[in-house]
């Protein structure tokens, strides 16, 4: 469940930070017209499977579902569905970002990744991250800068 060098309280702190990042993502995209946000992660769509997670998973179905991105983001114009993994990081480590994107792409080829940091928000297509040497800031044509700044204040306040 948590790394050997990590205490249960450290694990809980990381979990809370991740949940805050997920809430920020969800609330920001709900604030603007043009998107429908659907919780998509394992805990959201199939909570009854949690009881089977520790049992043998011969065909890998539960493990595949467990690694599902956190949200389905439906863009209304053009009509498009993006699967989005949400992460919080105090600082961006590009090697870790590339490794995370590679792992996500292995199972979810068309997934996107959203990073919430105290410095700003990043939003990229996972398949592109391996070719880049930096992350792309969340474009203000997607979420206006005023809204991003409001949620950035929340990130800084709560984390």
mmCIF file of C-alpha atoms in Angstrom:
data_model
loop_
_atom_site.group_PDB
_atom_site.id
_atom_site.type_symbol
_atom_site.label_atom_id
_atom_site.label_comp_id
_atom_site.label_asym_id
_atom_site.label_seq_id
_atom_site.Cartn_x
_atom_site.Cartn_y
_atom_site.Cartn_z
ATOM 1 C CA UNK A 1 0.000 0.000 0.000
ATOM 2 C CA UNK A 2 2.730 2.489 0.888
ATOM 3 C CA UNK A 3 6.488 2.417 0.386
ATOM 4 C CA UNK A 4 8.597 0.890 3.147
ATOM 5 C CA UNK A 5 10.258 4.247 3.861
ATOM 6 C CA UNK A 6 6.854 5.936 4.062
ATOM 7 C CA UNK A 7 4.881 6.041 7.304
ATOM 8 C CA UNK A 8 1.099 5.657 7.315
ATOM 9 C CA UNK A 9 0.750 9.385 8.088
ATOM 10 C CA UNK A 10 3.037 10.283 5.145
ATOM 11 C CA UNK A 11 0.917 8.089 2.904
ATOM 12 C CA UNK A 12 -2.238 9.820 4.166
ATOM 13 C CA UNK A 13 -0.745 13.258 3.512
ATOM 14 C CA UNK A 14 0.064 12.289 -0.087
ATOM 15 C CA UNK A 15 -3.420 10.853 -0.536
ATOM 16 C CA UNK A 16 -5.019 14.069 0.746
ATOM 17 C CA UNK A 17 -2.873 16.213 -1.569
ATOM 18 C CA UNK A 18 -3.916 14.042 -4.507
ATOM 19 C CA UNK A 19 -7.602 14.344 -3.610
ATOM 20 C CA UNK A 20 -7.281 18.133 -3.348
ATOM 21 C CA UNK A 21 -5.685 18.201 -6.818
ATOM 22 C CA UNK A 22 -8.546 16.071 -8.172
ATOM 23 C CA UNK A 23 -11.151 18.390 -6.636
ATOM 24 C CA UNK A 24 -9.392 21.456 -8.056
ATOM 25 C CA UNK A 25 -9.306 19.884 -11.530
ATOM 26 C CA UNK A 26 -12.968 18.899 -11.330
ATOM 27 C CA UNK A 27 -14.172 22.265 -10.025
ATOM 28 C CA UNK A 28 -12.124 24.316 -12.509
ATOM 29 C CA UNK A 29 -13.486 22.440 -15.509
ATOM 30 C CA UNK A 30 -17.035 22.550 -14.144
ATOM 31 C CA UNK A 31 -16.748 26.357 -13.875
ATOM 32 C CA UNK A 32 -16.298 26.865 -17.616
ATOM 33 C CA UNK A 33 -18.821 26.146 -20.311
ATOM 34 C CA UNK A 34 -17.917 23.549 -22.843
ATOM 35 C CA UNK A 35 -16.915 20.612 -20.641
ATOM 36 C CA UNK A 36 -18.574 17.800 -18.774
ATOM 37 C CA UNK A 37 -16.439 16.236 -16.046
ATOM 38 C CA UNK A 38 -17.103 12.601 -15.201
ATOM 39 C CA UNK A 39 -15.247 10.871 -12.362
ATOM 40 C CA UNK A 40 -13.697 7.851 -14.038
ATOM 41 C CA UNK A 41 -11.167 6.381 -11.619
ATOM 42 C CA UNK A 42 -11.395 3.007 -9.944
ATOM 43 C CA UNK A 43 -12.737 4.402 -6.679
ATOM 44 C CA UNK A 44 -15.410 6.414 -8.479
ATOM 45 C CA UNK A 45 -16.920 4.071 -11.014
ATOM 46 C CA UNK A 46 -16.684 0.649 -9.438
ATOM 47 C CA UNK A 47 -16.327 0.940 -5.662
ATOM 48 C CA UNK A 48 -17.735 -2.552 -5.125
ATOM 49 C CA UNK A 49 -14.648 -3.969 -6.875
ATOM 50 C CA UNK A 50 -12.486 -2.725 -4.009
ATOM 51 C CA UNK A 51 -13.454 -5.784 -1.980
ATOM 52 C CA UNK A 52 -11.967 -8.014 -4.699
ATOM 53 C CA UNK A 53 -8.767 -6.035 -5.199
ATOM 54 C CA UNK A 54 -6.741 -8.223 -2.868
ATOM 55 C CA UNK A 55 -7.994 -11.473 -4.385
ATOM 56 C CA UNK A 56 -6.421 -13.227 -7.308
ATOM 57 C CA UNK A 57 -6.985 -11.362 -10.564
ATOM 58 C CA UNK A 58 -6.236 -13.980 -13.238
ATOM 59 C CA UNK A 59 -7.025 -11.861 -16.284
ATOM 60 C CA UNK A 60 -5.675 -8.564 -14.912
ATOM 61 C CA UNK A 61 -9.063 -6.858 -15.196
ATOM 62 C CA UNK A 62 -9.067 -5.382 -11.706
ATOM 63 C CA UNK A 63 -5.464 -4.214 -12.025
ATOM 64 C CA UNK A 64 -6.282 -2.582 -15.370
ATOM 65 C CA UNK A 65 -9.331 -0.834 -13.880
ATOM 66 C CA UNK A 66 -7.315 0.156 -10.808
ATOM 67 C CA UNK A 67 -4.936 2.074 -13.074
ATOM 68 C CA UNK A 68 -7.728 3.921 -14.876
ATOM 69 C CA UNK A 69 -7.314 7.688 -15.226
ATOM 70 C CA UNK A 70 -9.197 9.794 -12.683
ATOM 71 C CA UNK A 71 -11.620 11.572 -15.020
ATOM 72 C CA UNK A 72 -13.307 11.479 -18.381
ATOM 73 C CA UNK A 73 -13.399 15.065 -19.633
ATOM 74 C CA UNK A 74 -15.964 15.603 -22.373
ATOM 75 C CA UNK A 75 -15.302 18.608 -24.567
ATOM 76 C CA UNK A 76 -18.488 19.841 -26.220
ATOM 77 C CA UNK A 77 -16.902 21.627 -29.188
ATOM 78 C CA UNK A 78 -15.445 19.705 -30.806
ATOM 79 C CA UNK A 79 -17.101 16.686 -29.257
ATOM 80 C CA UNK A 80 -14.204 14.789 -27.736
ATOM 81 C CA UNK A 81 -13.610 12.600 -24.699
ATOM 82 C CA UNK A 82 -10.294 12.868 -22.885
ATOM 83 C CA UNK A 83 -9.235 10.484 -20.143
ATOM 84 C CA UNK A 84 -7.285 12.500 -17.584
ATOM 85 C CA UNK A 85 -4.949 11.412 -14.802
ATOM 86 C CA UNK A 86 -4.590 14.087 -12.102
ATOM 87 C CA UNK A 87 -1.445 14.524 -10.000
ATOM 88 C CA UNK A 88 -0.217 16.942 -7.367
ATOM 89 C CA UNK A 89 3.488 17.725 -7.220
ATOM 90 C CA UNK A 90 5.250 20.346 -5.143
ATOM 91 C CA UNK A 91 7.957 20.453 -7.818
ATOM 92 C CA UNK A 92 8.026 19.023 -11.322
ATOM 93 C CA UNK A 93 10.668 16.351 -11.935
ATOM 94 C CA UNK A 94 10.636 15.714 -15.689
ATOM 95 C CA UNK A 95 12.121 12.235 -15.361
ATOM 96 C CA UNK A 96 9.300 11.250 -12.995
ATOM 97 C CA UNK A 97 6.750 12.947 -15.283
ATOM 98 C CA UNK A 98 8.037 11.011 -18.311
ATOM 99 C CA UNK A 99 7.985 7.732 -16.371
ATOM 100 C CA UNK A 100 4.425 8.398 -15.165
ATOM 101 C CA UNK A 101 3.270 9.296 -18.692
ATOM 102 C CA UNK A 102 4.905 6.158 -20.095
ATOM 103 C CA UNK A 103 3.186 3.965 -17.488
ATOM 104 C CA UNK A 104 -0.197 5.577 -18.133
ATOM 105 C CA UNK A 105 0.209 5.291 -21.934
ATOM 106 C CA UNK A 106 1.025 1.600 -21.633
ATOM 107 C CA UNK A 107 -2.570 0.946 -20.560
ATOM 108 C CA UNK A 108 -4.456 4.044 -21.709
ATOM 109 C CA UNK A 109 -2.913 5.161 -24.992
ATOM 110 C CA UNK A 110 -5.055 8.264 -25.406
ATOM 111 C CA UNK A 111 -4.782 9.545 -21.827
ATOM 112 C CA UNK A 112 -3.885 13.060 -20.755
ATOM 113 C CA UNK A 113 -2.209 14.175 -17.548
ATOM 114 C CA UNK A 114 -2.969 17.207 -15.391
ATOM 115 C CA UNK A 115 -0.476 18.382 -12.785
ATOM 116 C CA UNK A 116 -1.435 20.783 -10.014
ATOM 117 C CA UNK A 117 1.574 22.538 -8.476
ATOM 118 C CA UNK A 118 2.033 25.647 -6.310
ATOM 119 C CA UNK A 119 3.497 27.344 -9.410
ATOM 120 C CA UNK A 120 0.628 26.551 -11.768
ATOM 121 C CA UNK A 121 -1.301 23.909 -13.644
ATOM 122 C CA UNK A 122 -0.007 21.734 -16.470
ATOM 123 C CA UNK A 123 -2.043 19.754 -18.996
ATOM 124 C CA UNK A 124 -0.509 17.461 -21.625
ATOM 125 C CA UNK A 125 -1.227 14.455 -23.808
ATOM 126 C CA UNK A 126 0.714 11.558 -22.238
ATOM 127 C CA UNK A 127 2.032 10.281 -25.567
ATOM 128 C CA UNK A 128 3.632 13.682 -26.272
ATOM 129 C CA UNK A 129 5.426 13.978 -22.936
ATOM 130 C CA UNK A 130 8.178 11.541 -23.853
ATOM 131 C CA UNK A 131 9.197 13.782 -26.749
ATOM 132 C CA UNK A 132 9.132 17.013 -24.770
ATOM 133 C CA UNK A 133 11.606 18.327 -22.253
ATOM 134 C CA UNK A 134 9.003 20.344 -20.384
ATOM 135 C CA UNK A 135 5.352 20.307 -19.470
ATOM 136 C CA UNK A 136 2.833 22.635 -21.072
ATOM 137 C CA UNK A 137 0.985 25.048 -18.801
ATOM 138 C CA UNK A 138 -2.791 24.691 -18.853
ATOM 139 C CA UNK A 139 -3.825 26.903 -21.753
ATOM 140 C CA UNK A 140 -5.964 29.895 -20.814
ATOM 141 C CA UNK A 141 -8.170 29.168 -23.836
ATOM 142 C CA UNK A 142 -9.217 26.035 -21.936
ATOM 143 C CA UNK A 143 -9.454 27.547 -18.442
ATOM 144 C CA UNK A 144 -9.251 31.361 -18.271
ATOM 145 C CA UNK A 145 -6.270 32.643 -16.299
ATOM 146 C CA UNK A 146 -8.532 34.346 -13.719
ATOM 147 C CA UNK A 147 -10.120 31.004 -12.842
ATOM 148 C CA UNK A 148 -6.733 29.281 -12.764
ATOM 149 C CA UNK A 149 -5.449 31.930 -10.341
ATOM 150 C CA UNK A 150 -8.430 31.405 -8.020
ATOM 151 C CA UNK A 151 -7.767 27.675 -7.840
ATOM 152 C CA UNK A 152 -4.039 28.170 -7.556
ATOM 153 C CA UNK A 153 -4.737 30.175 -4.380
ATOM 154 C CA UNK A 154 -6.682 27.180 -3.045
ATOM 155 C CA UNK A 155 -3.806 24.832 -3.810
ATOM 156 C CA UNK A 156 -1.412 27.123 -1.955
ATOM 157 C CA UNK A 157 -3.821 27.560 0.960
ATOM 158 C CA UNK A 158 -4.637 23.908 1.522
ATOM 159 C CA UNK A 159 -1.378 22.214 0.637
#
